[in-house]
């Protein structure tokens, strides 16, 4: 055969399908949507799209609903009930209250004494109730119980609430305080019962309405929780805690609806959430997730930006902005957002993975314009963020092969298959290097491994045909050349190699047809034109 060898195998270049530079998926991301039960970023966080890893909404890492302690904004409390109790053979009212401070007089009444005596002897509650010689007012008991709750001493608070309710059985705020305390102890149903009793005694009790909403939300009854938060705001439109809790519950409800593919209903919930609390960052985050998933990337970016304005440490939002920019082909912008995410949390795995993907893609992009050396520096930087990223090793192998540094290329191809045993392209390219070094046995091993992973890998089929041509196994060579054309009818190089095989067999007519087909597909093919 005259002229250049028409059957020279070609290295598989790193192409978009072979560049394993995909970002990880989005929490409730996309991230996905964030749910308010997480910290400030949902998965849906409880809220991160899917070619790139979006953050899922942190459970979104939004804030937990806040119970309103019973000691907040105490109203004028009712006088102690005039309940009567059999004592010494007769019914007596509770002791008269001191006119100066509203407390009952000395604890000399049998019923009051029994309340105190029922408490553990060395308990703080008993000491508080008996230390002054007079039984405290409901307001004082409420204040002390709230103090115990704030100090993570719910058992002491519960003792006080129970003692207080023995005396002030009709006090709505004490019932509400007991509900808050029981919730802190994990006794959710009892907490609900107490708050509902408070509401029965005082139907407009904002704190009780809010705290019922908190307990219902913890039980996953989001619709009922939202109803109670709304009622709480009707009773007191200026209560910020209720506004935030309503925004949290509506955001979580929106995330739930989004997961059920009810996007319009989810948008309604998010919109109402922002009406309740325009500063609630996870709601903007989840709106960003919805717009990203419905192919509205520019609105998604606006929502994510607002989320990060309200919460400058919102790592999931920065990650998702990076993912959106990468999908738009703006790799440098994507890298900038991933850097911001990692500045907030240097160990955030989703952004570490996405950064490695973006840097690898940027290396592949810049390799065409700035050469292999520039690409190598970016691939190595990608591996700083994710040392297990197979595509970065694979593309490093391609770049080193372009620079004729074949030993380094082989090392990186080996690392690529170590971290991704299904990287058929790396096995193919190792086969090419060994074939060029006339190590045909090793080349055959690698080509066969590539075909085990992808039996329709046309480049490997063609390269095996070339290898068998070089070793004189014409029958095997014909089989693989035809298979390459079968799986990829537009593979010009395979037609050229088939023409060589027909020519070597003396079948000039079929040989010319194969060369003509090659030139039809690739008019600039020098081998087919020469042959």
PDB file of N, CA and C in Angstrom, residues 250-311:
ATOM      1  N   UNK A 250     -46.019  27.435  55.273  1.00  0.00           N
ATOM      2  CA  UNK A 250     -46.436  27.544  53.870  1.00  0.00           C
ATOM      3  C   UNK A 250     -45.321  27.114  52.925  1.00  0.00           C
ATOM      4  N   UNK A 251     -44.081  27.435  53.286  1.00  0.00           N
ATOM      5  CA  UNK A 251     -42.951  27.011  52.454  1.00  0.00           C
ATOM      6  C   UNK A 251     -42.832  25.492  52.452  1.00  0.00           C
ATOM      7  N   UNK A 252     -42.974  24.888  53.628  1.00  0.00           N
ATOM      8  CA  UNK A 252     -42.920  23.426  53.684  1.00  0.00           C
ATOM      9  C   UNK A 252     -44.086  22.798  52.924  1.00  0.00           C
ATOM     10  N   UNK A 253     -45.253  23.412  53.033  1.00  0.00           N
ATOM     11  CA  UNK A 253     -46.408  22.904  52.291  1.00  0.00           C
ATOM     12  C   UNK A 253     -46.170  23.044  50.787  1.00  0.00           C
ATOM     13  N   UNK A 254     -45.584  24.173  50.378  1.00  0.00           N
ATOM     14  CA  UNK A 254     -45.254  24.354  48.966  1.00  0.00           C
ATOM     15  C   UNK A 254     -44.272  23.310  48.476  1.00  0.00           C
ATOM     16  N   UNK A 255     -43.276  23.006  49.304  1.00  0.00           N
ATOM     17  CA  UNK A 255     -42.295  21.988  48.936  1.00  0.00           C
ATOM     18  C   UNK A 255     -42.961  20.623  48.785  1.00  0.00           C
ATOM     19  N   UNK A 256     -43.866  20.311  49.699  1.00  0.00           N
ATOM     20  CA  UNK A 256     -44.588  19.036  49.619  1.00  0.00           C
ATOM     21  C   UNK A 256     -45.413  18.975  48.333  1.00  0.00           C
ATOM     22  N   UNK A 257     -46.098  20.060  48.012  1.00  0.00           N
ATOM     23  CA  UNK A 257     -46.899  20.089  46.785  1.00  0.00           C
ATOM     24  C   UNK A 257     -46.018  19.990  45.547  1.00  0.00           C
ATOM     25  N   UNK A 258     -44.861  20.626  45.595  1.00  0.00           N
ATOM     26  CA  UNK A 258     -43.934  20.553  44.466  1.00  0.00           C
ATOM     27  C   UNK A 258     -43.473  19.115  44.240  1.00  0.00           C
ATOM     28  N   UNK A 259     -43.189  18.411  45.336  1.00  0.00           N
ATOM     29  CA  UNK A 259     -42.768  17.020  45.208  1.00  0.00           C
ATOM     30  C   UNK A 259     -43.879  16.149  44.638  1.00  0.00           C
ATOM     31  N   UNK A 260     -45.116  16.594  44.831  1.00  0.00           N
ATOM     32  CA  UNK A 260     -46.264  15.879  44.256  1.00  0.00           C
ATOM     33  C   UNK A 260     -46.572  16.372  42.840  1.00  0.00           C
ATOM     34  N   UNK A 261     -45.679  17.191  42.277  1.00  0.00           N
ATOM     35  CA  UNK A 261     -45.817  17.734  40.917  1.00  0.00           C
ATOM     36  C   UNK A 261     -46.964  18.731  40.789  1.00  0.00           C
ATOM     37  N   UNK A 262     -47.410  19.301  41.909  1.00  0.00           N
ATOM     38  CA  UNK A 262     -48.465  20.315  41.881  1.00  0.00           C
ATOM     39  C   UNK A 262     -47.808  21.691  41.949  1.00  0.00           C
ATOM     40  N   UNK A 263     -47.187  22.079  40.832  1.00  0.00           N
ATOM     41  CA  UNK A 263     -46.346  23.269  40.843  1.00  0.00           C
ATOM     42  C   UNK A 263     -47.140  24.552  41.060  1.00  0.00           C
ATOM     43  N   UNK A 264     -48.313  24.672  40.453  1.00  0.00           N
ATOM     44  CA  UNK A 264     -49.091  25.903  40.622  1.00  0.00           C
ATOM     45  C   UNK A 264     -49.533  26.075  42.066  1.00  0.00           C
ATOM     46  N   UNK A 265     -49.966  24.988  42.688  1.00  0.00           N
ATOM     47  CA  UNK A 265     -50.361  25.065  44.097  1.00  0.00           C
ATOM     48  C   UNK A 265     -49.157  25.417  44.966  1.00  0.00           C
ATOM     49  N   UNK A 266     -47.994  24.882  44.608  1.00  0.00           N
ATOM     50  CA  UNK A 266     -46.780  25.208  45.359  1.00  0.00           C
ATOM     51  C   UNK A 266     -46.452  26.689  45.236  1.00  0.00           C
ATOM     52  N   UNK A 267     -46.583  27.230  44.026  1.00  0.00           N
ATOM     53  CA  UNK A 267     -46.309  28.658  43.824  1.00  0.00           C
ATOM     54  C   UNK A 267     -47.250  29.531  44.646  1.00  0.00           C
ATOM     55  N   UNK A 268     -48.508  29.121  44.762  1.00  0.00           N
ATOM     56  CA  UNK A 268     -49.469  29.877  45.578  1.00  0.00           C
ATOM     57  C   UNK A 268     -49.009  29.898  47.031  1.00  0.00           C
ATOM     58  N   UNK A 269     -48.553  28.755  47.526  1.00  0.00           N
ATOM     59  CA  UNK A 269     -48.075  28.684  48.918  1.00  0.00           C
ATOM     60  C   UNK A 269     -46.854  29.572  49.124  1.00  0.00           C
ATOM     61  N   UNK A 270     -45.898  29.512  48.195  1.00  0.00           N
ATOM     62  CA  UNK A 270     -44.694  30.332  48.337  1.00  0.00           C
ATOM     63  C   UNK A 270     -45.038  31.822  48.296  1.00  0.00           C
ATOM     64  N   UNK A 271     -45.984  32.184  47.435  1.00  0.00           N
ATOM     65  CA  UNK A 271     -46.380  33.594  47.337  1.00  0.00           C
ATOM     66  C   UNK A 271     -47.009  34.072  48.637  1.00  0.00           C
ATOM     67  N   UNK A 272     -47.890  33.266  49.217  1.00  0.00           N
ATOM     68  CA  UNK A 272     -48.499  33.649  50.496  1.00  0.00           C
ATOM     69  C   UNK A 272     -47.451  33.693  51.602  1.00  0.00           C
ATOM     70  N   UNK A 273     -46.481  32.787  51.535  1.00  0.00           N
ATOM     71  CA  UNK A 273     -45.419  32.782  52.549  1.00  0.00           C
ATOM     72  C   UNK A 273     -44.660  34.100  52.537  1.00  0.00           C
ATOM     73  N   UNK A 274     -44.364  34.609  51.346  1.00  0.00           N
ATOM     74  CA  UNK A 274     -43.635  35.876  51.261  1.00  0.00           C
ATOM     75  C   UNK A 274     -44.508  37.053  51.663  1.00  0.00           C
ATOM     76  N   UNK A 275     -45.814  36.924  51.510  1.00  0.00           N
ATOM     77  CA  UNK A 275     -46.712  37.967  52.012  1.00  0.00           C
ATOM     78  C   UNK A 275     -46.663  38.003  53.539  1.00  0.00           C
ATOM     79  N   UNK A 276     -46.616  36.816  54.142  1.00  0.00           N
ATOM     80  CA  UNK A 276     -46.556  36.740  55.605  1.00  0.00           C
ATOM     81  C   UNK A 276     -45.219  37.241  56.125  1.00  0.00           C
ATOM     82  N   UNK A 277     -44.138  36.840  55.463  1.00  0.00           N
ATOM     83  CA  UNK A 277     -42.800  37.242  55.920  1.00  0.00           C
ATOM     84  C   UNK A 277     -41.895  37.423  54.702  1.00  0.00           C
ATOM     85  N   UNK A 278     -41.788  38.644  54.189  1.00  0.00           N
ATOM     86  CA  UNK A 278     -40.982  38.902  52.983  1.00  0.00           C
ATOM     87  C   UNK A 278     -39.486  38.689  53.192  1.00  0.00           C
ATOM     88  N   UNK A 279     -39.063  38.423  54.420  1.00  0.00           N
ATOM     89  CA  UNK A 279     -37.633  38.239  54.686  1.00  0.00           C
ATOM     90  C   UNK A 279     -37.264  36.771  54.839  1.00  0.00           C
ATOM     91  N   UNK A 280     -38.171  35.871  54.504  1.00  0.00           N
ATOM     92  CA  UNK A 280     -37.910  34.443  54.724  1.00  0.00           C
ATOM     93  C   UNK A 280     -37.145  33.863  53.533  1.00  0.00           C
ATOM     94  N   UNK A 281     -35.832  33.745  53.674  1.00  0.00           N
ATOM     95  CA  UNK A 281     -34.948  33.365  52.567  1.00  0.00           C
ATOM     96  C   UNK A 281     -35.266  32.004  51.951  1.00  0.00           C
ATOM     97  N   UNK A 282     -35.562  30.950  52.737  1.00  0.00           N
ATOM     98  CA  UNK A 282     -35.827  29.651  52.108  1.00  0.00           C
ATOM     99  C   UNK A 282     -36.977  29.666  51.111  1.00  0.00           C
ATOM    100  N   UNK A 283     -37.923  30.584  51.281  1.00  0.00           N
ATOM    101  CA  UNK A 283     -39.028  30.657  50.318  1.00  0.00           C
ATOM    102  C   UNK A 283     -38.505  31.112  48.953  1.00  0.00           C
ATOM    103  N   UNK A 284     -37.633  32.123  48.948  1.00  0.00           N
ATOM    104  CA  UNK A 284     -37.027  32.555  47.683  1.00  0.00           C
ATOM    105  C   UNK A 284     -36.196  31.418  47.078  1.00  0.00           C
ATOM    106  N   UNK A 285     -35.502  30.699  47.940  1.00  0.00           N
ATOM    107  CA  UNK A 285     -34.693  29.572  47.462  1.00  0.00           C
ATOM    108  C   UNK A 285     -35.573  28.546  46.738  1.00  0.00           C
ATOM    109  N   UNK A 286     -36.685  28.179  47.365  1.00  0.00           N
ATOM    110  CA  UNK A 286     -37.553  27.177  46.761  1.00  0.00           C
ATOM    111  C   UNK A 286     -38.221  27.684  45.488  1.00  0.00           C
ATOM    112  N   UNK A 287     -38.505  28.974  45.436  1.00  0.00           N
ATOM    113  CA  UNK A 287     -38.996  29.547  44.179  1.00  0.00           C
ATOM    114  C   UNK A 287     -37.931  29.410  43.096  1.00  0.00           C
ATOM    115  N   UNK A 288     -36.675  29.611  43.474  1.00  0.00           N
ATOM    116  CA  UNK A 288     -35.586  29.424  42.523  1.00  0.00           C
ATOM    117  C   UNK A 288     -35.535  28.003  42.003  1.00  0.00           C
ATOM    118  N   UNK A 289     -35.745  27.038  42.897  1.00  0.00           N
ATOM    119  CA  UNK A 289     -35.739  25.630  42.487  1.00  0.00           C
ATOM    120  C   UNK A 289     -36.839  25.366  41.462  1.00  0.00           C
ATOM    121  N   UNK A 290     -38.037  25.880  41.738  1.00  0.00           N
ATOM    122  CA  UNK A 290     -39.154  25.659  40.802  1.00  0.00           C
ATOM    123  C   UNK A 290     -38.851  26.272  39.439  1.00  0.00           C
ATOM    124  N   UNK A 291     -38.358  27.506  39.423  1.00  0.00           N
ATOM    125  CA  UNK A 291     -38.093  28.163  38.134  1.00  0.00           C
ATOM    126  C   UNK A 291     -36.947  27.471  37.389  1.00  0.00           C
ATOM    127  N   UNK A 292     -35.961  26.968  38.120  1.00  0.00           N
ATOM    128  CA  UNK A 292     -34.874  26.237  37.460  1.00  0.00           C
ATOM    129  C   UNK A 292     -35.400  24.954  36.835  1.00  0.00           C
ATOM    130  N   UNK A 293     -36.297  24.282  37.529  1.00  0.00           N
ATOM    131  CA  UNK A 293     -36.815  23.012  37.027  1.00  0.00           C
ATOM    132  C   UNK A 293     -37.846  23.200  35.916  1.00  0.00           C
ATOM    133  N   UNK A 294     -38.368  24.403  35.773  1.00  0.00           N
ATOM    134  CA  UNK A 294     -39.342  24.669  34.703  1.00  0.00           C
ATOM    135  C   UNK A 294     -38.708  25.494  33.582  1.00  0.00           C
ATOM    136  N   UNK A 295     -37.389  25.398  33.467  1.00  0.00           N
ATOM    137  CA  UNK A 295     -36.658  26.029  32.361  1.00  0.00           C
ATOM    138  C   UNK A 295     -36.821  27.541  32.321  1.00  0.00           C
ATOM    139  N   UNK A 296     -36.760  28.146  33.477  1.00  0.00           N
ATOM    140  CA  UNK A 296     -36.771  29.610  33.568  1.00  0.00           C
ATOM    141  C   UNK A 296     -35.543  30.024  34.388  1.00  0.00           C
ATOM    142  N   UNK A 297     -34.344  29.836  33.802  1.00  0.00           N
ATOM    143  CA  UNK A 297     -33.122  30.026  34.591  1.00  0.00           C
ATOM    144  C   UNK A 297     -32.905  31.450  35.070  1.00  0.00           C
ATOM    145  N   UNK A 298     -33.341  32.435  34.302  1.00  0.00           N
ATOM    146  CA  UNK A 298     -33.079  33.823  34.689  1.00  0.00           C
ATOM    147  C   UNK A 298     -33.906  34.213  35.916  1.00  0.00           C
ATOM    148  N   UNK A 299     -35.169  33.795  35.956  1.00  0.00           N
ATOM    149  CA  UNK A 299     -35.970  34.049  37.160  1.00  0.00           C
ATOM    150  C   UNK A 299     -35.419  33.258  38.336  1.00  0.00           C
ATOM    151  N   UNK A 300     -34.959  32.040  38.064  1.00  0.00           N
ATOM    152  CA  UNK A 300     -34.359  31.230  39.134  1.00  0.00           C
ATOM    153  C   UNK A 300     -33.176  31.961  39.754  1.00  0.00           C
ATOM    154  N   UNK A 301     -32.327  32.543  38.915  1.00  0.00           N
ATOM    155  CA  UNK A 301     -31.171  33.284  39.438  1.00  0.00           C
ATOM    156  C   UNK A 301     -31.616  34.469  40.287  1.00  0.00           C
ATOM    157  N   UNK A 302     -32.677  35.165  39.863  1.00  0.00           N
ATOM    158  CA  UNK A 302     -33.184  36.295  40.656  1.00  0.00           C
ATOM    159  C   UNK A 302     -33.629  35.829  42.039  1.00  0.00           C
ATOM    160  N   UNK A 303     -34.330  34.698  42.091  1.00  0.00           N
ATOM    161  CA  UNK A 303     -34.811  34.182  43.377  1.00  0.00           C
ATOM    162  C   UNK A 303     -33.641  33.768  44.268  1.00  0.00           C
ATOM    163  N   UNK A 304     -32.661  33.091  43.684  1.00  0.00           N
ATOM    164  CA  UNK A 304     -31.502  32.674  44.475  1.00  0.00           C
ATOM    165  C   UNK A 304     -30.725  33.886  44.987  1.00  0.00           C
ATOM    166  N   UNK A 305     -30.617  34.915  44.152  1.00  0.00           N
ATOM    167  CA  UNK A 305     -29.897  36.125  44.591  1.00  0.00           C
ATOM    168  C   UNK A 305     -30.610  36.776  45.778  1.00  0.00           C
ATOM    169  N   UNK A 306     -31.936  36.814  45.723  1.00  0.00           N
ATOM    170  CA  UNK A 306     -32.679  37.402  46.843  1.00  0.00           C
ATOM    171  C   UNK A 306     -32.487  36.559  48.107  1.00  0.00           C
ATOM    172  N   UNK A 307     -32.452  35.245  47.939  1.00  0.00           N
ATOM    173  CA  UNK A 307     -32.223  34.369  49.095  1.00  0.00           C
ATOM    174  C   UNK A 307     -30.863  34.651  49.727  1.00  0.00           C
ATOM    175  N   UNK A 308     -29.842  34.855  48.893  1.00  0.00           N
ATOM    176  CA  UNK A 308     -28.510  35.121  49.447  1.00  0.00           C
ATOM    177  C   UNK A 308     -28.389  36.548  49.968  1.00  0.00           C
ATOM    178  N   UNK A 309     -29.209  37.458  49.458  1.00  0.00           N
ATOM    179  CA  UNK A 309     -29.200  38.811  50.033  1.00  0.00           C
ATOM    180  C   UNK A 309     -29.730  38.776  51.464  1.00  0.00           C
ATOM    181  N   UNK A 310     -30.785  37.993  51.653  1.00  0.00           N
ATOM    182  CA  UNK A 310     -31.377  37.885  52.989  1.00  0.00           C
ATOM    183  C   UNK A 310     -30.546  36.998  53.907  1.00  0.00           C
ATOM    184  N   UNK A 311     -29.868  36.042  53.321  1.00  0.00           N
ATOM    185  CA  UNK A 311     -29.019  35.139  54.101  1.00  0.00           C
ATOM    186  C   UNK A 311     -27.703  34.956  53.355  1.00  0.00           C
TER     187      UNK A 311
END
